[in-house]
Amino acid sequence: MPRALTLAVVTGGAWLARRALRERVRRSPLWPLPALEQPISGHSARRTLRARVAARTEPAAGVVRLRLTAPDLPAWTPGAHVDLLLPSGLVRQYSLCGDPADTGGYEIAVRLIEDGRGGSREVHALAEGDQVTLRPPRNRFELADAPRHVFVAGGIGITPVLPMLRALGPEADWTLLYGGRSRATMPFLSELARYGDRVKVCPEDEAGLPDLSFLAAVEPGTAVHACGPEPLTAAVRAALPAEVPLLLERFTPAPPAAAAPFTVELARSGRVVAVAADESTLTAVRRVLPATPYSCEQGFCGTCRHRVLSGAVEHRDELLTDAERADSLLLCVSRARGERLVLDL
């Protein structure tokens, strides 16, 4: 073969190889791993822990308190929660309500939701000696460093607040308003009694809905923490002066904001999926990838977390940290902040 022809063939082959490689990387950003029919990117790599139910008590009607023990449990800070991986496959989040200094066990308290999707029923069915699987603690409800603190808790929303009160100590400047349906349904009242008049207990069957008018007089610089049902947290936000920030932990996702349709490109296959204004990103993606895993569908558990390759995200979850939101989203609640997202799927 003439030298010129040989050179042309080699050059052309190299050009075609480079082009094929670029296309391969575009379709499968994790190349040289193969593009997968069932995607695995985005699944949490956090390790799981095995623990034993060492004690089970009922601190209020419809509430069970579990002490979970295991060797070498990771440390945690007030406001943290753990993901409990239940036998059915459901993943549920529960605030740690014990003492962070107790390195031998975690404590959670769970209210039974009769008309829920089954997670609380599974927890209430656990007995002493049962083995459970959980993920290490995460915290998106940190205790603020401030000269003064105001806490508002509703029902089982008292759980993340208890460790905060212990951490602040007797000299700190704080007050707590604790509401619930009745004293019988409000856990930890006996423990809170030792704080005296710093704690105002407001059972609805005795005094109606809690009076939040005092929040209008909260001074700038005060850290206001609230945890409870959506109507309560919304009322707290409305009562606070605009310049006072609210640190919030929700039981359920925030009410959905107005949504617009957008498209999602699945980078591994090149498929483009339309997401309607009245459906979730997860629903749209599962039309073409029905094996895409999910659990809570409320932005809490992280099962449907996936990597974002391109596009701005409107994050509506209650789980990811700011650093994690830089390149990830939860399909069940988050959407595009624009017309298009490209996902590593």
mmCIF file of C-alpha atoms in Angstrom:
data_model
loop_
_atom_site.group_PDB
_atom_site.id
_atom_site.type_symbol
_atom_site.label_atom_id
_atom_site.label_comp_id
_atom_site.label_asym_id
_atom_site.label_seq_id
_atom_site.Cartn_x
_atom_site.Cartn_y
_atom_site.Cartn_z
ATOM 1 C CA MET A 1 0.000 0.000 0.000
ATOM 2 C CA PRO A 2 1.447 3.408 -0.956
ATOM 3 C CA ARG A 3 2.792 5.435 1.985
ATOM 4 C CA ALA A 4 0.280 8.256 1.469
ATOM 5 C CA LEU A 5 -2.661 5.849 1.458
ATOM 6 C CA THR A 6 -1.390 4.104 4.603
ATOM 7 C CA LEU A 7 -1.076 7.461 6.370
ATOM 8 C CA ALA A 8 -4.600 8.434 5.339
ATOM 9 C CA VAL A 9 -6.066 5.155 6.603
ATOM 10 C CA VAL A 10 -4.278 5.437 9.973
ATOM 11 C CA THR A 11 -5.252 9.083 10.392
ATOM 12 C CA GLY A 12 -8.860 8.380 9.479
ATOM 13 C CA GLY A 13 -8.993 5.439 11.861
ATOM 14 C CA ALA A 14 -7.614 7.539 14.708
ATOM 15 C CA TRP A 15 -10.181 10.280 13.972
ATOM 16 C CA LEU A 16 -13.018 7.741 13.990
ATOM 17 C CA ALA A 17 -11.743 6.228 17.251
ATOM 18 C CA ARG A 18 -11.622 9.652 18.948
ATOM 19 C CA ARG A 19 -15.124 10.415 17.707
ATOM 20 C CA ALA A 20 -16.427 7.074 19.021
ATOM 21 C CA LEU A 21 -14.782 7.694 22.393
ATOM 22 C CA ARG A 22 -16.348 11.151 22.704
ATOM 23 C CA GLU A 23 -19.756 9.680 21.898
ATOM 24 C CA ARG A 24 -19.210 6.879 24.416
ATOM 25 C CA VAL A 25 -18.364 9.342 27.185
ATOM 26 C CA ARG A 26 -21.341 11.513 26.262
ATOM 27 C CA ARG A 27 -23.713 8.539 26.552
ATOM 28 C CA SER A 28 -22.080 7.098 29.689
ATOM 29 C CA PRO A 29 -20.316 9.740 31.815
ATOM 30 C CA LEU A 30 -18.914 7.003 34.093
ATOM 31 C CA TRP A 31 -17.082 5.396 31.131
ATOM 32 C CA PRO A 32 -15.204 3.021 30.981
ATOM 33 C CA LEU A 33 -17.997 1.446 33.000
ATOM 34 C CA PRO A 34 -20.697 0.273 30.573
ATOM 35 C CA ALA A 35 -23.940 2.113 30.055
ATOM 36 C CA LEU A 36 -26.514 0.209 32.071
ATOM 37 C CA GLU A 37 -30.072 -0.758 31.253
ATOM 38 C CA GLN A 38 -30.838 -0.291 34.969
ATOM 39 C CA PRO A 39 -28.960 2.826 36.169
ATOM 40 C CA ILE A 40 -27.164 2.806 39.475
ATOM 41 C CA SER A 41 -25.737 6.321 39.649
ATOM 42 C CA GLY A 42 -27.184 8.529 42.333
ATOM 43 C CA HIS A 43 -27.834 5.801 44.893
ATOM 44 C CA SER A 44 -26.514 6.762 48.300
ATOM 45 C CA ALA A 45 -23.112 5.295 48.977
ATOM 46 C CA ARG A 46 -23.465 5.921 52.693
ATOM 47 C CA ARG A 47 -22.848 2.810 54.706
ATOM 48 C CA THR A 48 -25.537 1.136 56.723
ATOM 49 C CA LEU A 49 -25.419 0.151 60.376
ATOM 50 C CA ARG A 50 -26.897 -2.854 62.112
ATOM 51 C CA ALA A 51 -28.371 -2.177 65.533
ATOM 52 C CA ARG A 52 -30.488 -3.978 68.104
ATOM 53 C CA VAL A 53 -33.647 -2.724 69.789
ATOM 54 C CA ALA A 54 -32.364 -2.680 73.371
ATOM 55 C CA ALA A 55 -35.431 -1.040 74.936
ATOM 56 C CA ARG A 56 -38.979 -0.197 73.902
ATOM 57 C CA THR A 57 -41.219 2.176 75.896
ATOM 58 C CA GLU A 58 -44.382 4.194 75.222
ATOM 59 C CA PRO A 59 -43.914 7.773 76.486
ATOM 60 C CA ALA A 60 -47.376 8.880 75.286
ATOM 61 C CA ALA A 61 -50.491 7.467 73.687
ATOM 62 C CA GLY A 62 -49.658 6.299 70.168
ATOM 63 C CA VAL A 63 -45.914 6.963 70.569
ATOM 64 C CA VAL A 64 -43.161 4.351 70.872
ATOM 65 C CA ARG A 65 -39.622 5.165 72.012
ATOM 66 C CA LEU A 66 -36.829 2.842 70.903
ATOM 67 C CA ARG A 67 -33.258 2.612 72.115
ATOM 68 C CA LEU A 68 -31.015 1.215 69.379
ATOM 69 C CA THR A 69 -27.603 -0.097 70.357
ATOM 70 C CA ALA A 70 -24.538 -1.210 68.405
ATOM 71 C CA PRO A 71 -20.768 -0.996 68.761
ATOM 72 C CA ASP A 72 -18.994 2.120 67.437
ATOM 73 C CA LEU A 73 -22.044 4.177 66.536
ATOM 74 C CA PRO A 74 -21.113 7.427 64.714
ATOM 75 C CA ALA A 75 -21.309 10.646 66.707
ATOM 76 C CA TRP A 76 -24.175 13.052 66.080
ATOM 77 C CA THR A 77 -25.258 16.592 66.921
ATOM 78 C CA PRO A 78 -28.621 17.950 68.182
ATOM 79 C CA GLY A 79 -31.187 18.113 65.394
ATOM 80 C CA ALA A 80 -29.829 15.053 63.559
ATOM 81 C CA HIS A 81 -31.924 12.216 62.190
ATOM 82 C CA VAL A 82 -31.282 8.667 60.997
ATOM 83 C CA ASP A 83 -32.756 6.795 58.056
ATOM 84 C CA LEU A 84 -34.400 3.581 59.214
ATOM 85 C CA LEU A 85 -34.460 0.864 56.532
ATOM 86 C CA LEU A 86 -37.585 -1.109 57.340
ATOM 87 C CA PRO A 87 -38.167 -4.796 56.547
ATOM 88 C CA SER A 88 -40.702 -3.938 53.829
ATOM 89 C CA GLY A 89 -38.107 -1.867 51.963
ATOM 90 C CA LEU A 90 -39.548 1.469 53.084
ATOM 91 C CA VAL A 91 -37.044 4.079 54.238
ATOM 92 C CA ARG A 92 -38.173 6.505 56.942
ATOM 93 C CA GLN A 93 -36.427 9.336 58.772
ATOM 94 C CA TYR A 94 -36.616 9.796 62.549
ATOM 95 C CA SER A 95 -34.998 12.486 64.673
ATOM 96 C CA LEU A 96 -32.606 11.381 67.377
ATOM 97 C CA CYS A 97 -34.055 12.391 70.744
ATOM 98 C CA GLY A 98 -31.438 11.019 73.137
ATOM 99 C CA ASP A 99 -28.181 12.502 74.394
ATOM 100 C CA PRO A 100 -25.334 13.047 71.876
ATOM 101 C CA ALA A 101 -22.904 12.227 74.684
ATOM 102 C CA ASP A 102 -24.388 8.715 74.899
ATOM 103 C CA THR A 103 -22.070 6.844 72.558
ATOM 104 C CA GLY A 104 -23.633 3.456 73.225
ATOM 105 C CA GLY A 105 -27.014 3.956 71.611
ATOM 106 C CA TYR A 106 -29.434 6.067 69.617
ATOM 107 C CA GLU A 107 -32.984 6.894 70.715
ATOM 108 C CA ILE A 108 -35.928 7.646 68.445
ATOM 109 C CA ALA A 109 -39.613 8.243 69.156
ATOM 110 C CA VAL A 110 -42.247 7.496 66.520
ATOM 111 C CA ARG A 111 -45.938 8.350 66.461
ATOM 112 C CA LEU A 112 -48.284 5.784 64.935
ATOM 113 C CA ILE A 113 -49.982 7.209 61.824
ATOM 114 C CA GLU A 114 -53.057 5.053 61.345
ATOM 115 C CA ASP A 115 -53.815 6.318 57.840
ATOM 116 C CA GLY A 116 -50.160 6.531 56.758
ATOM 117 C CA ARG A 117 -48.307 4.350 54.255
ATOM 118 C CA GLY A 118 -47.105 1.823 56.798
ATOM 119 C CA GLY A 119 -43.719 3.018 58.019
ATOM 120 C CA SER A 120 -44.837 3.941 61.528
ATOM 121 C CA ARG A 121 -46.784 0.675 61.841
ATOM 122 C CA GLU A 122 -43.608 -1.268 61.090
ATOM 123 C CA VAL A 123 -41.676 0.663 63.725
ATOM 124 C CA HIS A 124 -44.413 0.112 66.316
ATOM 125 C CA ALA A 125 -44.275 -3.612 65.581
ATOM 126 C CA LEU A 126 -40.594 -3.809 66.561
ATOM 127 C CA ALA A 127 -39.838 -5.587 69.840
ATOM 128 C CA GLU A 128 -36.875 -5.684 72.177
ATOM 129 C CA GLY A 129 -34.145 -7.823 70.666
ATOM 130 C CA ASP A 130 -35.112 -7.162 67.041
ATOM 131 C CA GLN A 131 -32.372 -6.210 64.615
ATOM 132 C CA VAL A 132 -32.718 -3.039 62.513
ATOM 133 C CA THR A 133 -30.754 -1.421 59.707
ATOM 134 C CA LEU A 134 -30.112 2.309 59.609
ATOM 135 C CA ARG A 135 -27.877 4.836 57.942
ATOM 136 C CA PRO A 136 -25.520 7.108 59.904
ATOM 137 C CA PRO A 137 -26.952 10.385 61.260
ATOM 138 C CA ARG A 138 -27.453 13.451 59.079
ATOM 139 C CA ASN A 139 -28.328 16.942 60.215
ATOM 140 C CA ARG A 140 -30.226 19.665 58.365
ATOM 141 C CA PHE A 141 -31.661 21.145 61.561
ATOM 142 C CA GLU A 142 -28.535 22.233 63.397
ATOM 143 C CA LEU A 143 -28.745 24.131 66.670
ATOM 144 C CA ALA A 144 -27.841 27.721 65.802
ATOM 145 C CA ASP A 145 -25.075 29.588 67.596
ATOM 146 C CA ALA A 146 -27.038 32.545 69.000
ATOM 147 C CA PRO A 147 -27.393 34.522 72.253
ATOM 148 C CA ARG A 148 -31.111 33.660 72.507
ATOM 149 C CA HIS A 149 -33.259 30.771 71.301
ATOM 150 C CA VAL A 150 -36.984 30.286 70.817
ATOM 151 C CA PHE A 151 -38.320 26.790 70.107
ATOM 152 C CA VAL A 152 -41.787 25.873 68.837
ATOM 153 C CA ALA A 153 -42.653 22.177 68.669
ATOM 154 C CA GLY A 154 -45.841 20.384 67.718
ATOM 155 C CA GLY A 155 -46.526 16.828 68.885
ATOM 156 C CA ILE A 156 -43.758 14.426 67.919
ATOM 157 C CA GLY A 157 -41.860 17.483 66.638
ATOM 158 C CA ILE A 158 -40.457 17.725 70.150
ATOM 159 C CA THR A 159 -37.959 14.951 69.368
ATOM 160 C CA PRO A 160 -35.161 16.985 67.695
ATOM 161 C CA VAL A 161 -35.647 19.816 70.199
ATOM 162 C CA LEU A 162 -34.907 17.723 73.302
ATOM 163 C CA PRO A 163 -31.169 17.269 72.526
ATOM 164 C CA MET A 164 -30.927 20.995 71.761
ATOM 165 C CA LEU A 165 -32.229 21.910 75.207
ATOM 166 C CA ARG A 166 -29.749 19.547 76.837
ATOM 167 C CA ALA A 167 -26.882 20.999 74.764
ATOM 168 C CA LEU A 168 -27.721 24.606 75.680
ATOM 169 C CA GLY A 169 -27.407 23.952 79.396
ATOM 170 C CA PRO A 170 -28.951 25.736 82.382
ATOM 171 C CA GLU A 171 -27.381 29.151 81.747
ATOM 172 C CA ALA A 172 -28.630 29.643 78.183
ATOM 173 C CA ASP A 173 -31.435 32.062 77.292
ATOM 174 C CA TRP A 174 -34.220 30.010 75.698
ATOM 175 C CA THR A 175 -37.970 29.344 75.757
ATOM 176 C CA LEU A 176 -40.082 26.528 74.318
ATOM 177 C CA LEU A 177 -43.713 26.462 73.239
ATOM 178 C CA TYR A 178 -44.878 22.851 72.971
ATOM 179 C CA GLY A 179 -48.285 22.105 71.458
ATOM 180 C CA GLY A 180 -50.242 18.917 70.893
ATOM 181 C CA ARG A 181 -53.706 17.434 70.731
ATOM 182 C CA SER A 182 -53.791 16.506 74.438
ATOM 183 C CA ARG A 183 -51.387 15.902 77.292
ATOM 184 C CA ALA A 184 -51.920 12.160 76.887
ATOM 185 C CA THR A 185 -50.560 12.308 73.324
ATOM 186 C CA MET A 186 -47.597 14.614 74.057
ATOM 187 C CA PRO A 187 -44.413 12.665 74.872
ATOM 188 C CA PHE A 188 -41.661 13.796 77.237
ATOM 189 C CA LEU A 189 -43.803 16.132 79.371
ATOM 190 C CA SER A 190 -42.246 14.768 82.562
ATOM 191 C CA GLU A 191 -38.743 15.412 81.238
ATOM 192 C CA LEU A 192 -39.646 18.948 80.187
ATOM 193 C CA ALA A 193 -41.181 19.741 83.591
ATOM 194 C CA ARG A 194 -37.734 20.197 85.097
ATOM 195 C CA TYR A 195 -37.203 23.311 82.974
ATOM 196 C CA GLY A 196 -40.008 25.139 84.797
ATOM 197 C CA ASP A 197 -41.593 28.174 83.187
ATOM 198 C CA ARG A 198 -39.157 28.169 80.268
ATOM 199 C CA VAL A 199 -41.524 25.614 78.742
ATOM 200 C CA LYS A 200 -45.111 26.505 77.894
ATOM 201 C CA VAL A 201 -47.285 23.436 77.262
ATOM 202 C CA CYS A 202 -50.350 24.042 75.075
ATOM 203 C CA PRO A 203 -52.673 21.024 74.724
ATOM 204 C CA GLU A 204 -55.290 21.821 72.107
ATOM 205 C CA ASP A 205 -58.120 20.134 74.034
ATOM 206 C CA GLU A 206 -57.494 22.486 76.956
ATOM 207 C CA ALA A 207 -56.518 25.803 75.400
ATOM 208 C CA GLY A 208 -57.178 25.582 71.662
ATOM 209 C CA LEU A 209 -54.486 26.379 69.133
ATOM 210 C CA PRO A 210 -51.290 27.868 70.583
ATOM 211 C CA ASP A 211 -51.038 31.663 70.707
ATOM 212 C CA LEU A 212 -48.032 32.637 68.589
ATOM 213 C CA SER A 213 -48.448 36.395 68.905
ATOM 214 C CA PHE A 214 -45.339 36.573 71.138
ATOM 215 C CA LEU A 215 -43.218 35.835 68.080
ATOM 216 C CA ALA A 216 -43.882 39.321 66.715
ATOM 217 C CA ALA A 217 -41.688 40.690 69.509
ATOM 218 C CA VAL A 218 -38.742 38.356 68.887
ATOM 219 C CA GLU A 219 -35.564 40.414 68.637
ATOM 220 C CA PRO A 220 -33.166 40.174 65.685
ATOM 221 C CA GLY A 221 -30.326 37.832 66.556
ATOM 222 C CA THR A 222 -32.644 35.326 68.198
ATOM 223 C CA ALA A 223 -32.526 31.813 66.743
ATOM 224 C CA VAL A 224 -36.059 30.499 66.172
ATOM 225 C CA HIS A 225 -36.375 26.731 65.637
ATOM 226 C CA ALA A 226 -39.686 25.086 64.733
ATOM 227 C CA CYS A 227 -40.630 21.468 64.143
ATOM 228 C CA GLY A 228 -44.126 20.126 63.663
ATOM 229 C CA PRO A 229 -47.044 19.811 61.260
ATOM 230 C CA GLU A 230 -47.208 22.129 58.255
ATOM 231 C CA PRO A 231 -50.041 24.341 59.640
ATOM 232 C CA LEU A 232 -47.993 25.032 62.766
ATOM 233 C CA THR A 233 -44.738 25.814 60.980
ATOM 234 C CA ALA A 234 -46.578 28.029 58.473
ATOM 235 C CA ALA A 235 -48.188 29.935 61.364
ATOM 236 C CA VAL A 236 -44.780 30.396 63.010
ATOM 237 C CA ARG A 237 -43.315 31.811 59.824
ATOM 238 C CA ALA A 238 -46.258 34.184 59.402
ATOM 239 C CA ALA A 239 -45.976 35.435 63.003
ATOM 240 C CA LEU A 240 -42.246 36.175 62.906
ATOM 241 C CA PRO A 241 -40.846 39.566 61.861
ATOM 242 C CA ALA A 242 -39.466 39.434 58.333
ATOM 243 C CA GLU A 243 -35.898 40.043 59.512
ATOM 244 C CA VAL A 244 -35.856 37.048 61.870
ATOM 245 C CA PRO A 245 -34.879 33.804 60.079
ATOM 246 C CA LEU A 246 -36.706 30.554 60.851
ATOM 247 C CA LEU A 247 -34.831 27.260 61.222
ATOM 248 C CA LEU A 248 -37.313 24.597 60.215
ATOM 249 C CA GLU A 249 -37.790 20.823 60.331
ATOM 250 C CA ARG A 250 -40.901 19.484 58.579
ATOM 251 C CA PHE A 251 -42.872 16.263 58.944
ATOM 252 C CA THR A 252 -44.063 16.512 55.361
ATOM 253 C CA PRO A 253 -42.821 18.363 52.265
ATOM 254 C CA ALA A 254 -43.590 22.031 51.820
ATOM 255 C CA PRO A 255 -46.829 22.699 49.928
ATOM 256 C CA PRO A 256 -46.083 22.423 46.200
ATOM 257 C CA ALA A 257 -45.316 25.673 44.469
ATOM 258 C CA ALA A 258 -46.586 26.503 41.021
ATOM 259 C CA ALA A 259 -44.801 24.305 38.506
ATOM 260 C CA ALA A 260 -44.001 24.557 34.837
ATOM 261 C CA PRO A 261 -43.369 21.723 32.363
ATOM 262 C CA PHE A 262 -39.799 20.914 31.366
ATOM 263 C CA THR A 263 -37.759 18.146 29.750
ATOM 264 C CA VAL A 264 -35.199 15.722 31.133
ATOM 265 C CA GLU A 265 -32.447 14.238 28.998
ATOM 266 C CA LEU A 266 -31.223 10.851 30.209
ATOM 267 C CA ALA A 267 -27.544 11.106 29.299
ATOM 268 C CA ARG A 268 -26.755 7.408 29.271
ATOM 269 C CA SER A 269 -29.292 6.641 26.572
ATOM 270 C CA GLY A 270 -29.882 10.021 25.006
ATOM 271 C CA ARG A 271 -33.630 9.719 25.584
ATOM 272 C CA VAL A 272 -35.582 12.885 26.345
ATOM 273 C CA VAL A 273 -38.581 12.768 28.683
ATOM 274 C CA ALA A 274 -41.258 15.436 29.013
ATOM 275 C CA VAL A 275 -42.264 16.293 32.589
ATOM 276 C CA ALA A 276 -45.730 17.806 32.831
ATOM 277 C CA ALA A 277 -46.563 20.620 35.248
ATOM 278 C CA ASP A 278 -48.754 18.327 37.338
ATOM 279 C CA GLU A 279 -46.394 15.338 37.647
ATOM 280 C CA SER A 280 -43.106 14.659 39.399
ATOM 281 C CA THR A 281 -39.768 14.168 37.707
ATOM 282 C CA LEU A 282 -39.769 10.652 39.168
ATOM 283 C CA THR A 283 -43.089 9.778 37.541
ATOM 284 C CA ALA A 284 -41.881 10.974 34.152
ATOM 285 C CA VAL A 285 -38.538 9.172 34.384
ATOM 286 C CA ARG A 286 -40.165 5.913 35.467
ATOM 287 C CA ARG A 287 -42.246 5.892 32.273
ATOM 288 C CA VAL A 288 -39.067 5.010 30.380
ATOM 289 C CA LEU A 289 -36.976 3.564 33.251
ATOM 290 C CA PRO A 290 -39.532 1.699 35.374
ATOM 291 C CA ALA A 291 -36.808 0.157 37.560
ATOM 292 C CA THR A 292 -35.728 3.563 38.911
ATOM 293 C CA PRO A 293 -35.884 3.093 42.706
ATOM 294 C CA TYR A 294 -37.824 5.292 45.111
ATOM 295 C CA SER A 295 -39.395 5.056 48.561
ATOM 296 C CA CYS A 296 -40.862 8.018 50.460
ATOM 297 C CA GLU A 297 -41.850 10.221 47.454
ATOM 298 C CA GLN A 298 -41.624 13.206 49.817
ATOM 299 C CA GLY A 299 -38.008 14.341 49.525
ATOM 300 C CA PHE A 300 -36.818 12.816 52.794
ATOM 301 C CA CYS A 301 -35.149 9.454 52.222
ATOM 302 C CA GLY A 302 -32.726 9.971 49.316
ATOM 303 C CA THR A 303 -33.532 6.715 47.521
ATOM 304 C CA CYS A 304 -34.227 8.544 44.248
ATOM 305 C CA ARG A 305 -31.147 10.786 44.386
ATOM 306 C CA HIS A 306 -29.388 11.155 41.033
ATOM 307 C CA ARG A 307 -26.565 13.183 39.588
ATOM 308 C CA VAL A 308 -27.286 16.324 37.573
ATOM 309 C CA LEU A 309 -24.975 16.857 34.594
ATOM 310 C CA SER A 310 -26.508 20.062 33.281
ATOM 311 C CA GLY A 311 -29.292 22.507 34.088
ATOM 312 C CA ALA A 312 -30.483 24.480 37.118
ATOM 313 C CA VAL A 313 -32.505 22.631 39.769
ATOM 314 C CA GLU A 314 -35.398 23.836 41.891
ATOM 315 C CA HIS A 315 -34.690 21.807 45.035
ATOM 316 C CA ARG A 316 -37.760 20.922 47.090
ATOM 317 C CA ASP A 317 -36.305 18.201 49.303
ATOM 318 C CA GLU A 318 -35.629 18.200 53.045
ATOM 319 C CA LEU A 319 -32.533 16.020 52.861
ATOM 320 C CA LEU A 320 -29.614 17.121 50.722
ATOM 321 C CA THR A 321 -26.957 19.457 52.037
ATOM 322 C CA ASP A 322 -26.035 22.557 50.053
ATOM 323 C CA ALA A 323 -22.903 20.786 48.829
ATOM 324 C CA GLU A 324 -24.917 17.768 47.686
ATOM 325 C CA ARG A 325 -27.411 20.010 45.916
ATOM 326 C CA ALA A 326 -24.613 21.374 43.759
ATOM 327 C CA ASP A 327 -24.677 18.243 41.579
ATOM 328 C CA SER A 328 -27.654 16.127 42.695
ATOM 329 C CA LEU A 329 -31.436 16.170 43.014
ATOM 330 C CA LEU A 330 -34.188 13.985 44.397
ATOM 331 C CA LEU A 331 -36.434 12.962 41.514
ATOM 332 C CA CYS A 332 -39.557 12.664 43.650
ATOM 333 C CA VAL A 333 -39.913 16.356 44.533
ATOM 334 C CA SER A 334 -37.344 18.500 42.719
ATOM 335 C CA ARG A 335 -37.740 20.005 39.264
ATOM 336 C CA ALA A 336 -35.920 22.056 36.661
ATOM 337 C CA ARG A 337 -35.488 25.749 37.262
ATOM 338 C CA GLY A 338 -35.798 26.286 33.566
ATOM 339 C CA GLU A 339 -36.671 24.266 30.492
ATOM 340 C CA ARG A 340 -34.247 21.336 30.659
ATOM 341 C CA LEU A 341 -32.176 19.070 32.895
ATOM 342 C CA VAL A 342 -29.586 16.488 31.922
ATOM 343 C CA LEU A 343 -29.302 13.587 34.384
ATOM 344 C CA ASP A 344 -26.770 10.790 34.725
ATOM 345 C CA LEU A 345 -29.361 8.154 33.904
#
